[in-house]
Coordinates of C-alpha atoms in Angstrom, one line a residue:
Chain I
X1 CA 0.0 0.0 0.0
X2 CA 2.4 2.3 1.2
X3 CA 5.0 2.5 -1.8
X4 CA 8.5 4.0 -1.1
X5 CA 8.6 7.0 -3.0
X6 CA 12.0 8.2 -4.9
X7 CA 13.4 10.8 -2.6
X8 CA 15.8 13.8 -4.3
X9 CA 18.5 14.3 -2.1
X10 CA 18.5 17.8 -3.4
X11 CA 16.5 20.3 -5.8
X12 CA 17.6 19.7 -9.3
X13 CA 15.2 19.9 -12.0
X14 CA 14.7 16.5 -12.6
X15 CA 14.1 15.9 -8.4
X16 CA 11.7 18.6 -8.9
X17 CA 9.9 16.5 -11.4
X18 CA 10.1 13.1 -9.5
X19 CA 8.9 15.2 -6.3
X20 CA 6.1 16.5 -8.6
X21 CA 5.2 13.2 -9.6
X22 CA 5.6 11.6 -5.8
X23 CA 2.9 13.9 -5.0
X24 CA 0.5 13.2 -8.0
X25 CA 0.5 9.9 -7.0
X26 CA -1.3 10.8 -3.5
X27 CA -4.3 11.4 -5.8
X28 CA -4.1 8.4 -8.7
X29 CA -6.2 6.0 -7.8
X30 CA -4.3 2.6 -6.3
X31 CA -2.2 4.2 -4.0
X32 CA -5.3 3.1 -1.3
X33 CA -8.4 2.8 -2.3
X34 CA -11.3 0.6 -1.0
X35 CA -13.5 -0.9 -3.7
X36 CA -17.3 -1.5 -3.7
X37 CA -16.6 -5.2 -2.0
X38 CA -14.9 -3.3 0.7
X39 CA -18.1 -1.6 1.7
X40 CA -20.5 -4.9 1.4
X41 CA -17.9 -6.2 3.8
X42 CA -17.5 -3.9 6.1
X43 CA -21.4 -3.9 6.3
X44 CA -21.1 -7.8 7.0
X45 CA -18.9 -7.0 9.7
X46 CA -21.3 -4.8 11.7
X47 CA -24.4 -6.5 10.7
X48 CA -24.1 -10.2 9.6
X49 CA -26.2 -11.1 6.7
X50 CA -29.4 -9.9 7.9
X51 CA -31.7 -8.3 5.5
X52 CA -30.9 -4.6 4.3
X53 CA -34.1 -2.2 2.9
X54 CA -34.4 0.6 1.2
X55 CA -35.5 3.8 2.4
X56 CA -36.1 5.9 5.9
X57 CA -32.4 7.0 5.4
X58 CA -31.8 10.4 3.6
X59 CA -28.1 11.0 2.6
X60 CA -27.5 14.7 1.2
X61 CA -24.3 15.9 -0.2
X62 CA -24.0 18.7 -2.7
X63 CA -23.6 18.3 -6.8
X64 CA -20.3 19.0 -6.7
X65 CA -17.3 18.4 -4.2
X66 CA -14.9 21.2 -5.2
X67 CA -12.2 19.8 -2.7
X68 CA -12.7 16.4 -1.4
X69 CA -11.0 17.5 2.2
X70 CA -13.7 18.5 3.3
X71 CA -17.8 17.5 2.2
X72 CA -20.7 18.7 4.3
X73 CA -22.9 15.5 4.6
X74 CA -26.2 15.4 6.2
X75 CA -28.0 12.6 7.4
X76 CA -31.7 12.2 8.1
X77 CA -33.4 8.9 9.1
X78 CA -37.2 8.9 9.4
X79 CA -37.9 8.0 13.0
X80 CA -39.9 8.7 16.0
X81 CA -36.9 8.8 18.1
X82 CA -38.7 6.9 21.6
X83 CA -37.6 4.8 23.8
X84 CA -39.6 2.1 22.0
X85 CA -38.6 3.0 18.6
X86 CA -35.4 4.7 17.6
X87 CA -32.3 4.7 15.8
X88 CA -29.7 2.8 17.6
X89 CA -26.9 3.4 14.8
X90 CA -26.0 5.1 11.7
X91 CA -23.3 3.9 9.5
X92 CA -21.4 6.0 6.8
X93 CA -19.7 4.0 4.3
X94 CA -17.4 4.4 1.1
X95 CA -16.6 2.5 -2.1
X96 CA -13.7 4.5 -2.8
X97 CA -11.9 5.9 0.4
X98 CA -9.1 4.1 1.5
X99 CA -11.0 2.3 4.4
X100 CA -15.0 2.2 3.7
X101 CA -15.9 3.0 7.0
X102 CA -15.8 6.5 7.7
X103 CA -18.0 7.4 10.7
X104 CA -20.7 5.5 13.3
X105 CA -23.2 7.2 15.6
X106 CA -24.6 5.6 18.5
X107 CA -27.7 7.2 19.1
X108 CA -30.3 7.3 22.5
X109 CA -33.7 8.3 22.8
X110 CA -32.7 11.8 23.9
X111 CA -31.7 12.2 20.2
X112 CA -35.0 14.1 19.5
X113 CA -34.3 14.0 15.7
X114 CA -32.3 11.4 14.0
X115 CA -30.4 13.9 12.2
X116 CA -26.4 14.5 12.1
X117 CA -24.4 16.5 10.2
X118 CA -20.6 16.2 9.3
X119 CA -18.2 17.0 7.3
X120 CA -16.2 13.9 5.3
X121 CA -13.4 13.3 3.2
X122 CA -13.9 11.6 -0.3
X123 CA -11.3 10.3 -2.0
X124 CA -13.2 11.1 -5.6
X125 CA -16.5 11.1 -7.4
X126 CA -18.4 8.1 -5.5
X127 CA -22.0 7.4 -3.9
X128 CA -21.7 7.5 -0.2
X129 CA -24.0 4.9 1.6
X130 CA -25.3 4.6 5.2
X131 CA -26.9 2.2 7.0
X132 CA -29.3 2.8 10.0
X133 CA -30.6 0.1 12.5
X134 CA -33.5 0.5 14.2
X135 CA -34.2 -0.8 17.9
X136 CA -36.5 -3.3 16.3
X137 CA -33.2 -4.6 14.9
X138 CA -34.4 -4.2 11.1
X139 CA -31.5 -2.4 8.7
X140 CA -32.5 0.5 6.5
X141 CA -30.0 2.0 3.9
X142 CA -30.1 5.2 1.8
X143 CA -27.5 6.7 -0.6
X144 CA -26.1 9.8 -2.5
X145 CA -23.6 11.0 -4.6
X146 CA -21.2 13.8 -5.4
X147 CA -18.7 14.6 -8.0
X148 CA -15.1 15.0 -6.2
X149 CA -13.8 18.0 -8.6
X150 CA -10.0 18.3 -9.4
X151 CA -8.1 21.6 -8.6
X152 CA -6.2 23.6 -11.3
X153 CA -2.5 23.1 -9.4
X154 CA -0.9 20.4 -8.0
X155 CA 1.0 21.7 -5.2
X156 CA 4.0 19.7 -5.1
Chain N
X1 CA -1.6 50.6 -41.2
X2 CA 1.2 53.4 -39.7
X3 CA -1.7 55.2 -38.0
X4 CA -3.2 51.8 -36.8
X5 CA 0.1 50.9 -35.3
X6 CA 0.4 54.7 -33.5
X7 CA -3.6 54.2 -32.5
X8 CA -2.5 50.9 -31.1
X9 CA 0.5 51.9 -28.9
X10 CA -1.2 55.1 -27.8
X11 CA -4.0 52.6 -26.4
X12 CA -1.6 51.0 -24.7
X13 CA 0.5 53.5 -23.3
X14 CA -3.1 55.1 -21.8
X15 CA -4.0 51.8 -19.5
X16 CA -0.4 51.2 -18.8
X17 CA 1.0 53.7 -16.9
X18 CA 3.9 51.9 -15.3
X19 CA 6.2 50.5 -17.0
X20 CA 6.3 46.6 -16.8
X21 CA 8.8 44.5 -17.6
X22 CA 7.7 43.0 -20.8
X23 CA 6.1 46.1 -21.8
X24 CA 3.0 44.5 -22.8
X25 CA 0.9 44.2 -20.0
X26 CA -1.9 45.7 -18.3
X27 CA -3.6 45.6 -14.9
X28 CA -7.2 44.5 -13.9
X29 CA -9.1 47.0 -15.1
X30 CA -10.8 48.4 -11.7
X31 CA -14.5 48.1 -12.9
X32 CA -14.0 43.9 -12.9
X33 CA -13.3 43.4 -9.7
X34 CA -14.3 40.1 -8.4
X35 CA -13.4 38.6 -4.5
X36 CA -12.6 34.7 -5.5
X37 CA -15.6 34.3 -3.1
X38 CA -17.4 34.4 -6.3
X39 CA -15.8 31.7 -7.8
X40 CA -16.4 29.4 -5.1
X41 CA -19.0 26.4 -5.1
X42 CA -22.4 27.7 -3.4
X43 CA -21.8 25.0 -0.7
X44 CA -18.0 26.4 0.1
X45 CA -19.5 30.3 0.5
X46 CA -22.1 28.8 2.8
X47 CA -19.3 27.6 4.9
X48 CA -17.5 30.8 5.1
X49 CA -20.8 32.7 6.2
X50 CA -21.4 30.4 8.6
X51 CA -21.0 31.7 11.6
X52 CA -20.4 28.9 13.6
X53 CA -19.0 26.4 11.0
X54 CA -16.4 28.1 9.5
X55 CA -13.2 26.8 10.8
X56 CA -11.3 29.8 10.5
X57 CA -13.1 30.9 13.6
X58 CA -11.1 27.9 15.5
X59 CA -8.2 30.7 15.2
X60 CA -10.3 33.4 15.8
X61 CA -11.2 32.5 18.8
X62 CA -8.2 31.5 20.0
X63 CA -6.5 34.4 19.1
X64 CA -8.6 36.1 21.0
X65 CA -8.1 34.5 24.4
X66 CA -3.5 35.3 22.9
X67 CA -4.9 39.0 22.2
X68 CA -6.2 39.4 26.4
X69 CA -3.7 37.0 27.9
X70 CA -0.2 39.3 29.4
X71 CA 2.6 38.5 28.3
X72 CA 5.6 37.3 31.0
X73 CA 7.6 40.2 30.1
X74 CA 5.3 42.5 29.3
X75 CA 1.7 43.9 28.6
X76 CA -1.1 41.7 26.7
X77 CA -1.6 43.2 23.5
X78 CA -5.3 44.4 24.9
X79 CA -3.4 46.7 27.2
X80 CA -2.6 49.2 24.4
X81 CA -5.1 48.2 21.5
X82 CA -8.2 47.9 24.0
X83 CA -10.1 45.3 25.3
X84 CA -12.0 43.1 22.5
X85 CA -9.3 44.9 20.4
X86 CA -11.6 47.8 20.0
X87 CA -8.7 50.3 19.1
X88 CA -7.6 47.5 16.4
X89 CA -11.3 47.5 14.7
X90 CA -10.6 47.9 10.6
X91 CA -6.6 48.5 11.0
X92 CA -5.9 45.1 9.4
X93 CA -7.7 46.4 6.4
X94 CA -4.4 49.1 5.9
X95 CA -2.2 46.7 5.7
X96 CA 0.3 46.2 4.5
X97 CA 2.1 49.5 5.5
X98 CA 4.8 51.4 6.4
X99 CA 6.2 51.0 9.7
X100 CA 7.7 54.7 10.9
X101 CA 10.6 53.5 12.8
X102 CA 12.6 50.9 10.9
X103 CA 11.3 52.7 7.7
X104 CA 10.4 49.7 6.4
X105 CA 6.6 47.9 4.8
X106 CA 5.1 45.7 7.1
X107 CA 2.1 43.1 6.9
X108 CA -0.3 41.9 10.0
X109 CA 2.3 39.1 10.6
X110 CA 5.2 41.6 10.7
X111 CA 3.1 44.1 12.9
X112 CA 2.1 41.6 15.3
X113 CA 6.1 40.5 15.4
X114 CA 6.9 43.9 16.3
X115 CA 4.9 44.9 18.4
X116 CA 6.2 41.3 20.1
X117 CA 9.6 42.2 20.5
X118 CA 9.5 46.0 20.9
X119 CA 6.7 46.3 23.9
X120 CA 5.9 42.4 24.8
X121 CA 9.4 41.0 25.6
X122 CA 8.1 38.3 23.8
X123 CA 10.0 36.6 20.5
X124 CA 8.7 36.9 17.2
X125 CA 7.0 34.2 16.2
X126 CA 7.4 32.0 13.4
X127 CA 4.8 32.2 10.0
X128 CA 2.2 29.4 10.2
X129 CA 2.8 28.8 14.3
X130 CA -0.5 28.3 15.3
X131 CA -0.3 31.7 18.1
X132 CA 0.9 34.1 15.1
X133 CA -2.1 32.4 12.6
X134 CA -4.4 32.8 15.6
X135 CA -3.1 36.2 16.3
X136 CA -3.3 37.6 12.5
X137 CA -6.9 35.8 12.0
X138 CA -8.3 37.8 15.2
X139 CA -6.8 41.1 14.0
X140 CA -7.7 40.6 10.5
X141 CA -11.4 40.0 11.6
X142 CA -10.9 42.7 13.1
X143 CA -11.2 44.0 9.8
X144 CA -14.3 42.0 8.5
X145 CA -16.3 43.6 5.9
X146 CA -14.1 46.8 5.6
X147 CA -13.1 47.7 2.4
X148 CA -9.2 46.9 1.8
X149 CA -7.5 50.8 1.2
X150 CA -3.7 50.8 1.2
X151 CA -1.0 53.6 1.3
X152 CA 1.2 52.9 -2.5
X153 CA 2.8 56.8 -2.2
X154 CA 5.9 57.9 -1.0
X155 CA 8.0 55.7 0.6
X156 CA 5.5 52.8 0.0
X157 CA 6.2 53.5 -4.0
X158 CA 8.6 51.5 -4.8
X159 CA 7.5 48.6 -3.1
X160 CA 4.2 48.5 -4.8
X161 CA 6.8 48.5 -8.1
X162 CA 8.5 45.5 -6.6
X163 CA 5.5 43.4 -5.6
X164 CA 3.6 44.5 -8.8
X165 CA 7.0 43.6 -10.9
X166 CA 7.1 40.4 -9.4
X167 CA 3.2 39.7 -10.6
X168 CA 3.9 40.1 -14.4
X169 CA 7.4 38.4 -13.9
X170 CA 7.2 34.9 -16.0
X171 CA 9.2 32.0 -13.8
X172 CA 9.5 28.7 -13.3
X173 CA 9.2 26.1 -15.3
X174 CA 6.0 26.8 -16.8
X175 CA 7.3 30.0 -17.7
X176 CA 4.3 31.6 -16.3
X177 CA 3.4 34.8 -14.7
X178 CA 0.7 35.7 -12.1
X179 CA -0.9 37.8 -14.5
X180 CA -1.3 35.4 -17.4
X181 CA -3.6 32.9 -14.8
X182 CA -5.1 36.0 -12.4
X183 CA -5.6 38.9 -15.2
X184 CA -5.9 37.2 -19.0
X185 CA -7.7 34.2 -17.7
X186 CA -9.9 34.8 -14.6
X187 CA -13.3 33.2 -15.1
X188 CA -12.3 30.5 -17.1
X189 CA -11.8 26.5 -16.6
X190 CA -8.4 25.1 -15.5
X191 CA -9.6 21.4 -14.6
X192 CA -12.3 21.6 -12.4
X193 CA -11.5 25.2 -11.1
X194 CA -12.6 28.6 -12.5
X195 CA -9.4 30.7 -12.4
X196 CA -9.8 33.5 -9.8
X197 CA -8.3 37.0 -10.2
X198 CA -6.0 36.0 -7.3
X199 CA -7.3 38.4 -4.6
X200 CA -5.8 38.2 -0.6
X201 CA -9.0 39.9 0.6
X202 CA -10.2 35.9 2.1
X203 CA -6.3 35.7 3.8
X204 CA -5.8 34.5 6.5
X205 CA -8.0 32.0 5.5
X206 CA -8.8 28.2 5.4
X207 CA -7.7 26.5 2.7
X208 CA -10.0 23.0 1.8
X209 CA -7.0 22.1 -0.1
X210 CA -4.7 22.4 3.1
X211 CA -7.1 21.2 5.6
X212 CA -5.8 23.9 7.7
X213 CA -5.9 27.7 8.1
X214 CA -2.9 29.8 6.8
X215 CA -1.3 33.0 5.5
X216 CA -1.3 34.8 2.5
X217 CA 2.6 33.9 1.8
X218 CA 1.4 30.1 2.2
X219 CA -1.1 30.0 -0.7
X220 CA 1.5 32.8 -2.3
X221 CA 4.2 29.8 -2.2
X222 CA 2.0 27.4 -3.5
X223 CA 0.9 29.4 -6.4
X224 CA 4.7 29.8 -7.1
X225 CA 5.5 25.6 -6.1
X226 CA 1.9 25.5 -8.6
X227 CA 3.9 27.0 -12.0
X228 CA 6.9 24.9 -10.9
X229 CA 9.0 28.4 -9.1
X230 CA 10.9 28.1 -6.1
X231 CA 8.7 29.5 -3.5
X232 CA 9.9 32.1 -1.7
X233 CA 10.7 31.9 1.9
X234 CA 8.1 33.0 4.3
X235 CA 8.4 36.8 5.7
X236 CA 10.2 37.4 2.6
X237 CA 10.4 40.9 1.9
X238 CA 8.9 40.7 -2.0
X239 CA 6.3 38.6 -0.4
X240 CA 5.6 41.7 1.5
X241 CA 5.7 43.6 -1.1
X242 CA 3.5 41.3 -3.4
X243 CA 0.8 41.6 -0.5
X244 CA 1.3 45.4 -1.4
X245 CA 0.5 45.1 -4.8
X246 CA -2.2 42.7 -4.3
X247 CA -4.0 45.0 -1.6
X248 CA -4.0 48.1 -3.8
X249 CA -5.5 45.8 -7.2
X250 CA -8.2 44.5 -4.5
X251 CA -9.7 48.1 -3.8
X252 CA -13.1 47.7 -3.9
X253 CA -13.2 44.5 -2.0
X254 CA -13.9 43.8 1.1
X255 CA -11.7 42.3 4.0
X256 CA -13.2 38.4 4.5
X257 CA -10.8 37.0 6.5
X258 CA -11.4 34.3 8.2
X259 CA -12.2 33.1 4.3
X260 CA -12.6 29.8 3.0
X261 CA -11.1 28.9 -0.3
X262 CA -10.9 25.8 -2.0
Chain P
X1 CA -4.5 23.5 22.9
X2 CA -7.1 22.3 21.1
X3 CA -10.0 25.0 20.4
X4 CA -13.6 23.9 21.1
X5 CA -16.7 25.9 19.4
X6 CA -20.2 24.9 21.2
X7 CA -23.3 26.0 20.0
X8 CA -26.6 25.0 22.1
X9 CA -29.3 27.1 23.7
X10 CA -29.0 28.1 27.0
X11 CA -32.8 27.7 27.9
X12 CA -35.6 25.5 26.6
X13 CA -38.8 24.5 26.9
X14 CA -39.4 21.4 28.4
X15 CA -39.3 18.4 25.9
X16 CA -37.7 21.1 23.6
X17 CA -35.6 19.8 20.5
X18 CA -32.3 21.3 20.5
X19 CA -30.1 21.6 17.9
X20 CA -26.2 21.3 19.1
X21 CA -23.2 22.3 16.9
X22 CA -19.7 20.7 18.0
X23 CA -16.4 21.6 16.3
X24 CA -12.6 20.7 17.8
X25 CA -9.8 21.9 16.3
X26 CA -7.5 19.3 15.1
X27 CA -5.9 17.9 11.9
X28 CA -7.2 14.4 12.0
X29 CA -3.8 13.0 10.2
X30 CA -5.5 10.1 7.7
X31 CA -1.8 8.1 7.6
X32 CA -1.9 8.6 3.8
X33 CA -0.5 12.0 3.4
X34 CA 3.6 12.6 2.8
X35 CA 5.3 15.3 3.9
X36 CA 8.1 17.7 1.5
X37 CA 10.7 15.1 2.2
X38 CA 7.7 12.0 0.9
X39 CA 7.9 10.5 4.3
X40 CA 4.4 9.9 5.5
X41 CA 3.2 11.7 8.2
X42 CA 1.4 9.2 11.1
X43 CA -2.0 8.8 11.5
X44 CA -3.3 11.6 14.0
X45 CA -7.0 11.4 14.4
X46 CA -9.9 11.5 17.1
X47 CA -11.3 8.1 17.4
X48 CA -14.2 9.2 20.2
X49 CA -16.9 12.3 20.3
X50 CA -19.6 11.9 23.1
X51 CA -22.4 13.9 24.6
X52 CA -23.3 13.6 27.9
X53 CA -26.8 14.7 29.3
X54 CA -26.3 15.2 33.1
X55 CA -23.8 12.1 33.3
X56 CA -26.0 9.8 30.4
X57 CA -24.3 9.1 26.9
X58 CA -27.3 10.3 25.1
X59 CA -25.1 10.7 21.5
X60 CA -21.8 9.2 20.3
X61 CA -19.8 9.0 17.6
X62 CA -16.8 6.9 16.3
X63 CA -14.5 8.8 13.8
X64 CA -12.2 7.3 11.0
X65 CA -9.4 9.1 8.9
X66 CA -12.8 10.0 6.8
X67 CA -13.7 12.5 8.8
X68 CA -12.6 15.7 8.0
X69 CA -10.1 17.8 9.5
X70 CA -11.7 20.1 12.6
X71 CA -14.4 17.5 13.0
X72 CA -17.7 19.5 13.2
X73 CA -21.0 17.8 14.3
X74 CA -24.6 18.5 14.1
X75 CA -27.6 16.9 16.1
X76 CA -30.3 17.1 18.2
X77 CA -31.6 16.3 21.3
X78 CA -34.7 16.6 23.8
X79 CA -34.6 19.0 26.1
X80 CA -35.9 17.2 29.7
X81 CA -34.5 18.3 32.4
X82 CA -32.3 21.0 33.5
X83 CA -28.5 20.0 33.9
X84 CA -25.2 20.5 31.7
X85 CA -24.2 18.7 28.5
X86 CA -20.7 17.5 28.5
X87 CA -18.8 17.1 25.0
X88 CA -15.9 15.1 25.1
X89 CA -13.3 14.0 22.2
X90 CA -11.1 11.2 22.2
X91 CA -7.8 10.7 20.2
X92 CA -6.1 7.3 19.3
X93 CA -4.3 7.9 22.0
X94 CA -6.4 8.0 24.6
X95 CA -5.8 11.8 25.2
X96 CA -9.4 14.0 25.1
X97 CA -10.2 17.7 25.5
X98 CA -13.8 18.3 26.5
X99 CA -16.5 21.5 27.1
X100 CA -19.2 21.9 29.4
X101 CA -22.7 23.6 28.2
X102 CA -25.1 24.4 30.9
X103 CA -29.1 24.2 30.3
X104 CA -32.0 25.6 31.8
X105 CA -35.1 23.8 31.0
X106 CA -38.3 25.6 32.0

């Protein structure tokens, strides 16, 4: 995963270059990347096989990611929030980022509204997945998408 | 065609006033004046309006609690510049400028150094440490929503020559200028960007791109590291004078530090 | 020092819903960056937030190197009693910074 990169012992043009390219490489695709199996998976781990249905959850992100560092995401699951029924967990997963987890909330019935905002990373254009389980124990998923835009510069 | 030519060079010689160093070249007209704010996706302007979720208040607010706290060897800087820095309100926006005793131009980061050392006991401290970044992002919002209105006579003169030189000044090794990007090309594609006019009025800011909050020399050097230049060090004095330039080509805008920027 | 930005109500209604805001200062290092030299720089992130309600976990969250830099939250909760809400962040360390909101519920 972690590749050792060519390191110019000083600044010549051509180290320039290699440094140049070094850094590109942060950003091409391989370096570490999880894949759509890594996200299935990771929702095995947490939940086993049991059944997954659309719906309740409501993932927003906007059209277009101009920097991936940083992606408001907004998560709404439709819920009474009481003791008897609530959200118990929310789940944020990725089929691109370099580990397809990225957040889990543990929510109690004081949580009035099952309702959470963040900001993540995304490593690229993708469609961001969460899964919510209820108390009753059933799963309920929802998705959304944004495109990951590319700056003008490489830094570097 | 002889009179053409003249026509030509006369319009030329009317919107260029200084000389530049290719001879060509002219500055942002002042009626197309645009803060990269503009530029930004609706979603990244939200964030610097907010007024709780933009995370150049972090440093804000930490700077601050540095503005009230006293110094060990000397006053806090609220002694002299008022509590809530109330004194300081819309100086940040005259910046850079010249200081009167060393004779020399000075930006936030160099004022807040001096006034360190001369009446703090207290060292300077260094560009990007997270005290001088909180320091300059409380002064500068100090500043917030004044317009940005610089001294460029006298003394100041031939530093706004230096910093404007080193604009139109092709380097590196895409032989490219700040003006060709900032000046020709503003408003259109480079990948997924629209070229901005290359305005300071958002610095300090937070940069998406650096997950982190920093000074104008920062996203100075990476423009220069971005055409393939060696960056110049931070401080630097044609940094300084850069900011200068940039300042007095940003009239009309206002002060939006803490910005966010892509 | 690690800044903390709360933003809750200081009074409510009883049985209320309350919007909190919750942003910490830090970098949250994924591990996958390099550094000038292209040495990588360690993983450096907060692993924990929690909210207490007068001493009850009523919210928590578990962060990954996907969350973004100066994690920033947004929820809600019920407004039932009067008391303080404790935030509280966790690093990988074990190290945490926290903030204390008092709340008067009518």
């Amino acid at each position: 995963m972690d590749k050792p990169l060519s390191r110019p012992t000083d600044w010549t043009r051509r180290g320039v270059i290699a440094a140049g390219t070094a850094a590109m490489s942060l950003f091409v695709p391989g370096v570490a990347e999880a894949t759509p199996d890594d996200l299935e998976n990771a929702i095995r781990d947490l939940f086993g096989d049991r059944p997954l249905s659309e719906g309740r959850v409501v993932v927003g992100l906007p059209p277009i990611a101009e920097n991936g560092n940083s992606v408001a995401l907004n998560i709404s699951v439709d819920s009474p929030m009481t003791p008897e029924d609530h959200v118990r967990q929310i789940v944020v997963l990725s089929p691109r980022n370099p580990i397809a987890t990225l957040a889990q909330f543990r929510l109690s019935p004081s949580v009035a509204r099952a309702d959470i905002s963040t900001r993540v990373r995304l490593a690229g254009t993708q469609t961001v997945r969460v899964v919510a389980e209820i108390s009753d124990g059933s799963l309920w998923t929802g998705k959304a998408s944004t495109y990951v835009t590319l700056a003008a510069c490489v830094i570097g | 065609m002889r009179a053409a030519f003249a026509f030509l060079l006369g319009t030329l010689a009317a919107c260029n006033p200084q000389p530049a160093n290719t001879g060509a070249e002219m500055d942002l007209p002042r009626g197309v004046v645009r803060s990269g704010y503009e530029f930004l996706q609706p979603e990244t302007r939200i964030l610097q309006d907010d007024d709780f979720e933009n995370p150049g208040l972090l440093w804000v607010q930490q700077g601050a609690v540095l503005f009230e706290t006293p110094m060990q060897g000397g006053p806090a800087c609220a002694s002299c510049h008022g509590e809530g820095g109330r004194l300081l309100t819309g100086a940040a926006a005259h910046y850079p400028a010249m200081e009167s005793q060393s004779g020399e131009l000075v930006n936030l980061e160099g004022r807040i150094n001096l006034c360190r050392e001369r009446y703090q006991g207290a060292p300077a401290l260094a560009y990007e440490s997270s005290e001088l970044l909180a320091l300059t992002a409380y002064t500068a919002s100090l500043a917030r929503g004044m317009e940005q209105s610089v001294n460029i006579t006298g003394a100041a003169a031939p530093y706004y020559d230096a910093g404007r030189a080193y604009f139109f000044a092709r380097k590196g090794q895409y032989n490219l200028s700040c003006h060709q990007c900032h000046d020709e090309n503003w408003g259109r594609q480079l990948r997924g960007d629209t070229i901005s006019q290359g305005h300071g009025n958002a610095f300090p800011a937070y940069r998406l791109e650096w997950q982190d909050f920093g000074s104008l020399h920062r996203r100075l050097r990476d423009c220069d590291s971005g055409i393939r230049a060696e960056p110049l060090p931070y401080g630097s004095e044609t940094y300084v004078a850069v900011e200068l330039y940039l300042a007095k080509r940003a009239e009309g805008l206002v002060m939006e530090s803490p910005g966010v920027r892509r | 020092m690690a800044v903390i930005r709360i933003s809750a109500p200081e009074t409510a209604e009883k049985n209320e819903v309350i919007e909190i805001k919750a942003m910490i200062q830090h970098p949250m290092e994924t591990g996958y960056r390099r550094d000038e030299r292209g040495d990588v720089i360690p993983r450096d992130i907060i692993t924990n937030f929690r909210c207490g309600y007068n001493g009850e976990i009523v919210f928590e969250a578990e962060f990954l190197p996907g969350i973004a830099a100066n994690p920033f939250l947004t929820f809600y909760l019920r407004a039932t009693h009067s008391g303080s809400l404790n935030m509280s962040w966790t690093d990988q360390d074990g190290q945490s910074w926290s903030a204390t909101h008092a709340l008067t519920v009518a």
